[in-house]
Amino acid sequence: MLDPARSYDLIGDVHGCAHTLEHLLDTLGYRFQAGVWRHPERIALFLGDIIDRGPRIREALHIVHDMVEAGQAHCIMGNHEFNALGWSTPALPGSHKQFVREHTPRHARLLEETLSQFDQHPQDWHDFLAWFYTMPLFIDAGRFRMVHACWDAGLIEPLRAQYSDGCIDEHFVQASAEPGSFASNVFDRLLRGTDMRLPHGLTLTGGDGLTRAFFRTKFWEDDPQTYGDVVFQPDALPDLVAKTPLSPLEKNALLRYGIDEPLLFVGHYWRSGNPAPIRPNLACLDYSAVLYGKLVAYRLDQETCIDPRKFVWVDVERPEAVQ
Ligand SMILES: [Mn+2]
């Protein structure tokens, strides 16, 4: 799918920050020509989560879609695009649900910015939903890989056997409504990452206002000892939880993306601070653009280790909404 000899610009979660995206593309040397952002030599690779939360979701989708259609970019699917498909897809008869993603207040709240911005453009939204099916769940370019949240070879290999280009269909979305199904596991793992349940029935209310019984975990740590060694999310664990030792069972259940595997790029994790590699072969490019963080790109050429000097970003002026 991707020419390994090309140079690429990988771009983290846009979440409706269209002005910031234009600013970033301009900074990277892309120019708006004949209606599409283009670079004379390079191709943009988006890590998913173009929609939700931000002020210019429809504009952001048009920018990315038009680049992809013109051969100037590829875009993989984020959990927000998958959720939008689930929200819009009727559940299979007999599943006790009306939609794959039930229309609860919590789910409605996550999608409300997107739906309200398309309120006057129903055909446009309909077309974008169809286009989401052309976004692969992962890209394996040989010397580097992309997935929105977590590379799990144990799921990607069987997924690839079924969907060789990584693009799923409506049957897959419908199957994902069933907890524990292959489709549900793939969606959870690849697009939302690994997590663990907080001990003793504890819950955490995140900076986003949502309360969760789980916390996000690293999927590459070789020899973690405590909960604090594996937590990977903006909200810190309570001290006592962080010091809790991992049981052998919990350690065994953790994924370990190897240091000798191809370069891997993910989005999804609401990082803060200055963009940097997590490991020589792993980088997260989501630095919370929509929360007045940074929209981040990595300029990938032929290197075999992620180079800390090749991150490029735009600080999101607060707030993009009134620019
Ligand atoms: Mn995400």
XYZ file of C-alpha atoms and ligand atoms in Angstrom:
324
model
C 0.000 0.000 0.000
C 2.811 2.431 0.863
C 6.004 2.922 -1.095
C 8.812 2.264 1.414
C 11.157 4.535 -0.511
C 8.946 7.614 0.017
C 9.155 10.139 2.824
C 6.091 10.633 4.990
C 4.675 13.079 7.505
C 2.732 11.293 10.214
C 0.106 13.466 11.926
C -1.659 12.923 15.273
C -5.307 13.323 16.317
C -6.873 16.399 14.656
C -10.253 16.341 16.494
C -11.822 19.100 14.449
C -8.946 21.596 14.715
C -8.994 22.483 11.008
C -7.212 25.838 11.340
C -4.419 24.236 13.319
C -4.161 21.454 10.745
C -3.773 24.025 7.952
C -1.138 25.777 10.012
C 0.740 22.498 10.538
C 0.533 21.506 6.857
C 1.835 24.939 5.902
C 4.694 24.591 8.404
C 5.552 21.206 6.845
C 5.777 22.792 3.388
C 2.414 21.661 2.006
C 0.591 24.187 -0.197
C -3.105 24.503 -1.007
C -3.233 23.976 -4.772
C -6.259 23.143 -6.927
C -8.347 22.646 -3.788
C -6.022 20.174 -2.043
C -3.070 20.469 0.361
C -0.046 18.981 -1.441
C 3.657 18.567 -0.938
C 6.022 18.265 -3.907
C 7.659 15.096 -2.503
C 6.000 13.960 0.695
C 2.798 12.139 1.678
C 0.786 12.847 4.841
C -0.292 9.932 7.047
C -3.085 10.622 9.538
C -3.412 8.498 12.677
C -7.224 8.812 12.934
C -9.598 10.744 15.213
C -10.269 13.553 12.766
C -13.752 14.109 14.229
C -15.370 15.095 17.577
C -14.598 17.672 20.239
C -13.148 20.518 18.132
C -14.682 23.588 16.485
C -14.165 22.721 12.777
C -14.864 19.023 12.343
C -16.511 19.268 8.938
C -13.677 21.409 7.575
C -11.060 19.020 9.018
C -12.778 16.054 7.375
C -12.875 17.821 4.021
C -9.155 18.664 4.213
C -8.130 15.082 5.038
C -10.644 13.439 2.695
C -9.600 15.627 -0.239
C -5.915 14.887 0.389
C -6.595 11.140 0.518
C -8.725 11.197 -2.643
C -5.986 13.152 -4.453
C -3.301 10.644 -3.394
C -1.606 13.154 -1.071
C -2.441 11.333 2.181
C -3.642 8.148 3.835
C -5.732 8.072 6.987
C -6.283 5.182 9.380
C -9.364 4.875 11.585
C -9.526 6.212 15.137
C -11.897 5.110 17.862
C -14.000 8.224 17.246
C -14.661 7.311 13.610
C -15.434 3.732 14.618
C -17.820 5.037 17.299
C -19.564 7.230 14.733
C -20.110 4.154 12.550
C -21.453 2.221 15.546
C -23.778 5.088 16.454
C -25.194 5.143 12.912
C -25.435 1.386 12.370
C -28.557 -0.537 13.433
C -27.780 -3.493 15.686
C -28.498 -7.006 14.460
C -31.993 -8.260 15.282
C -32.132 -10.076 18.617
C -29.128 -8.248 20.114
C -31.244 -6.255 22.616
C -29.815 -3.049 21.215
C -31.216 -0.587 18.709
C -27.812 0.598 17.477
C -24.349 -0.951 17.638
C -23.334 1.992 19.822
C -26.322 2.706 21.971
C -27.690 6.244 22.039
C -26.952 6.851 25.715
C -26.311 10.388 27.051
C -22.617 9.521 27.475
C -22.233 8.369 23.877
C -24.299 11.310 22.639
C -22.046 13.736 24.464
C -18.911 12.405 22.725
C -20.471 12.784 19.286
C -22.504 15.949 19.858
C -20.024 18.449 18.360
C -19.774 16.371 15.199
C -23.522 15.864 14.816
C -24.331 19.522 15.490
C -21.739 20.722 12.967
C -23.296 18.458 10.323
C -26.839 19.392 11.337
C -27.367 21.424 8.158
C -25.331 18.991 6.003
C -26.907 15.549 6.400
C -25.786 14.312 2.965
C -22.235 15.393 3.694
C -22.272 13.386 6.974
C -23.756 10.383 5.199
C -20.935 10.526 2.637
C -18.260 10.790 5.336
C -19.680 7.778 7.191
C -19.317 5.759 3.980
C -15.792 7.121 3.582
C -14.831 5.977 7.113
C -15.111 2.405 5.801
C -12.165 3.131 3.502
C -9.927 3.938 6.500
C -7.806 0.896 7.403
C -7.523 -0.089 11.080
C -3.756 -0.323 10.675
C -1.014 0.189 8.110
C 1.994 -2.086 7.944
C 4.535 -0.488 5.618
C 7.265 -2.984 6.471
C 9.841 -0.645 7.953
C 7.175 1.231 9.907
C 3.650 0.680 11.195
C 0.656 2.816 12.148
C -2.304 2.075 14.367
C -4.486 4.487 16.318
C -3.784 3.106 19.807
C -2.085 -0.290 20.078
C -0.306 -2.787 17.818
C -1.371 -6.277 18.851
C -0.001 -8.836 16.387
C -2.208 -11.533 17.932
C -5.264 -9.656 16.623
C -3.802 -7.970 13.550
C -2.738 -11.256 11.926
C -6.236 -12.836 11.983
C -7.757 -9.468 11.038
C -5.410 -9.251 8.064
C -6.397 -12.774 7.003
C -10.030 -11.605 6.834
C -9.534 -8.009 5.656
C -6.211 -7.905 3.813
C -6.216 -4.099 3.381
C -7.210 -3.505 7.033
C -10.545 -1.951 6.002
C -13.549 -3.388 7.812
C -17.203 -3.473 6.725
C -20.673 -3.071 8.186
C -20.752 -6.740 9.263
C -17.650 -6.150 11.346
C -19.158 -3.043 12.962
C -22.330 -4.995 13.745
C -20.331 -7.902 15.163
C -18.463 -5.476 17.440
C -21.715 -4.864 19.366
C -21.219 -8.251 21.018
C -18.730 -7.944 23.917
C -15.969 -10.531 23.628
C -16.438 -11.037 19.871
C -13.375 -10.875 17.646
C -14.607 -7.569 16.167
C -15.164 -6.086 19.624
C -11.702 -7.207 20.780
C -10.056 -5.768 17.665
C -11.820 -2.437 18.096
C -11.003 -2.218 21.810
C -7.378 -3.191 21.471
C -6.262 -1.503 18.232
C -8.305 1.690 18.520
C -8.559 2.162 22.297
C -5.442 0.438 23.598
C -4.821 -1.772 26.577
C -6.250 -1.046 29.972
C -6.593 -2.531 33.442
C -9.374 -2.360 35.989
C -8.629 -0.202 39.029
C -8.361 -2.317 42.175
C -10.995 -2.441 44.931
C -13.800 -1.113 42.700
C -12.164 2.322 42.532
C -13.070 4.787 39.788
C -11.218 7.812 38.411
C -12.766 10.960 36.968
C -10.528 12.175 34.151
C -9.689 15.662 32.991
C -12.391 15.154 30.360
C -15.054 14.829 33.074
C -15.781 11.141 32.388
C -15.601 8.602 35.214
C -13.884 5.294 34.483
C -13.251 2.044 36.337
C -10.242 1.333 34.093
C -6.933 3.050 33.370
C -4.902 2.986 30.155
C -1.704 0.978 30.187
C 1.578 0.818 28.297
C 1.874 -1.987 25.751
C 5.666 -2.072 25.538
C 7.071 -2.205 29.100
C 9.464 -5.174 29.459
C 9.483 -5.788 33.193
C 6.957 -3.647 35.085
C 6.483 -4.263 38.806
C 3.637 -1.964 39.892
C 0.463 -0.369 38.519
C 2.447 2.883 38.430
C 4.973 1.286 36.030
C 2.312 0.549 33.423
C -0.082 3.527 33.639
C -0.173 5.527 30.382
C -2.740 8.327 30.544
C -2.853 12.004 31.527
C -4.640 11.363 34.837
C -2.313 10.065 37.546
C -3.300 7.049 39.608
C -3.876 7.613 43.329
C -0.580 7.039 45.129
C -1.690 3.880 46.844
C -2.827 2.342 43.544
C 0.390 3.358 41.763
C 2.432 1.479 44.382
C 0.288 -1.660 44.151
C 2.356 -4.586 42.806
C 1.189 -6.291 39.635
C 0.176 -9.897 40.160
C 1.863 -12.553 37.975
C -1.455 -12.949 36.175
C -1.650 -9.206 35.448
C 1.980 -9.158 34.268
C 1.302 -12.050 31.924
C -1.680 -10.295 30.396
C 0.385 -7.226 29.416
C 1.488 -6.757 25.825
C 5.124 -6.074 25.037
C 5.782 -4.386 21.698
C 9.418 -5.374 21.168
C 12.289 -2.925 20.931
C 13.476 -4.771 17.788
C 10.147 -4.501 15.941
C 9.533 -1.943 13.141
C 8.959 1.727 13.979
C 5.439 2.185 15.321
C 3.384 5.389 15.360
C 0.199 5.824 17.406
C -2.116 8.697 18.348
C -4.878 8.564 20.962
C -3.201 9.130 24.337
C -3.592 12.875 25.160
C 0.089 13.411 25.833
C 1.434 16.699 27.175
C 4.831 18.367 27.232
C 7.354 18.355 24.417
C 6.906 15.705 21.715
C 9.552 12.999 21.983
C 9.894 9.286 21.224
C 8.620 6.867 23.880
C 11.231 4.396 22.729
C 13.603 4.392 19.730
C 10.933 2.497 17.739
C 7.731 3.969 19.236
C 6.163 7.420 19.131
C 2.760 8.791 20.107
C 1.761 11.883 18.108
C -1.370 12.860 20.053
C -0.537 15.898 22.192
C -4.099 17.007 22.938
C -4.444 19.583 20.150
C -8.108 20.127 20.951
C -7.305 20.878 24.620
C -4.962 23.740 23.630
C -2.027 21.363 23.422
C -0.078 20.691 20.234
C -0.912 19.228 16.853
C 2.143 17.073 16.189
C 3.775 15.576 13.102
C 6.771 13.318 12.701
C 8.834 13.685 9.512
C 9.803 10.170 8.531
C 12.512 9.572 5.953
C 14.735 6.487 5.835
C 15.834 6.394 9.487
C 15.504 3.165 11.452
C 15.308 4.887 14.872
C 12.870 7.658 15.722
C 14.852 10.900 15.695
C 13.850 13.311 18.508
C 14.696 16.270 16.230
C 12.118 15.309 13.607
C 8.956 16.106 15.543
C 7.222 19.238 14.235
C 4.249 20.838 15.934
C 1.883 23.764 16.128
C 0.840 25.077 19.529
C -2.910 25.473 19.602
C -3.741 29.068 20.467
C -6.570 29.219 22.904
C -9.171 29.035 21.680
C -9.201 27.996 18.022
C -12.959 28.655 18.144
C -12.587 32.447 17.905
C -9.709 32.691 15.405
Mn -8.477 8.208 20.057
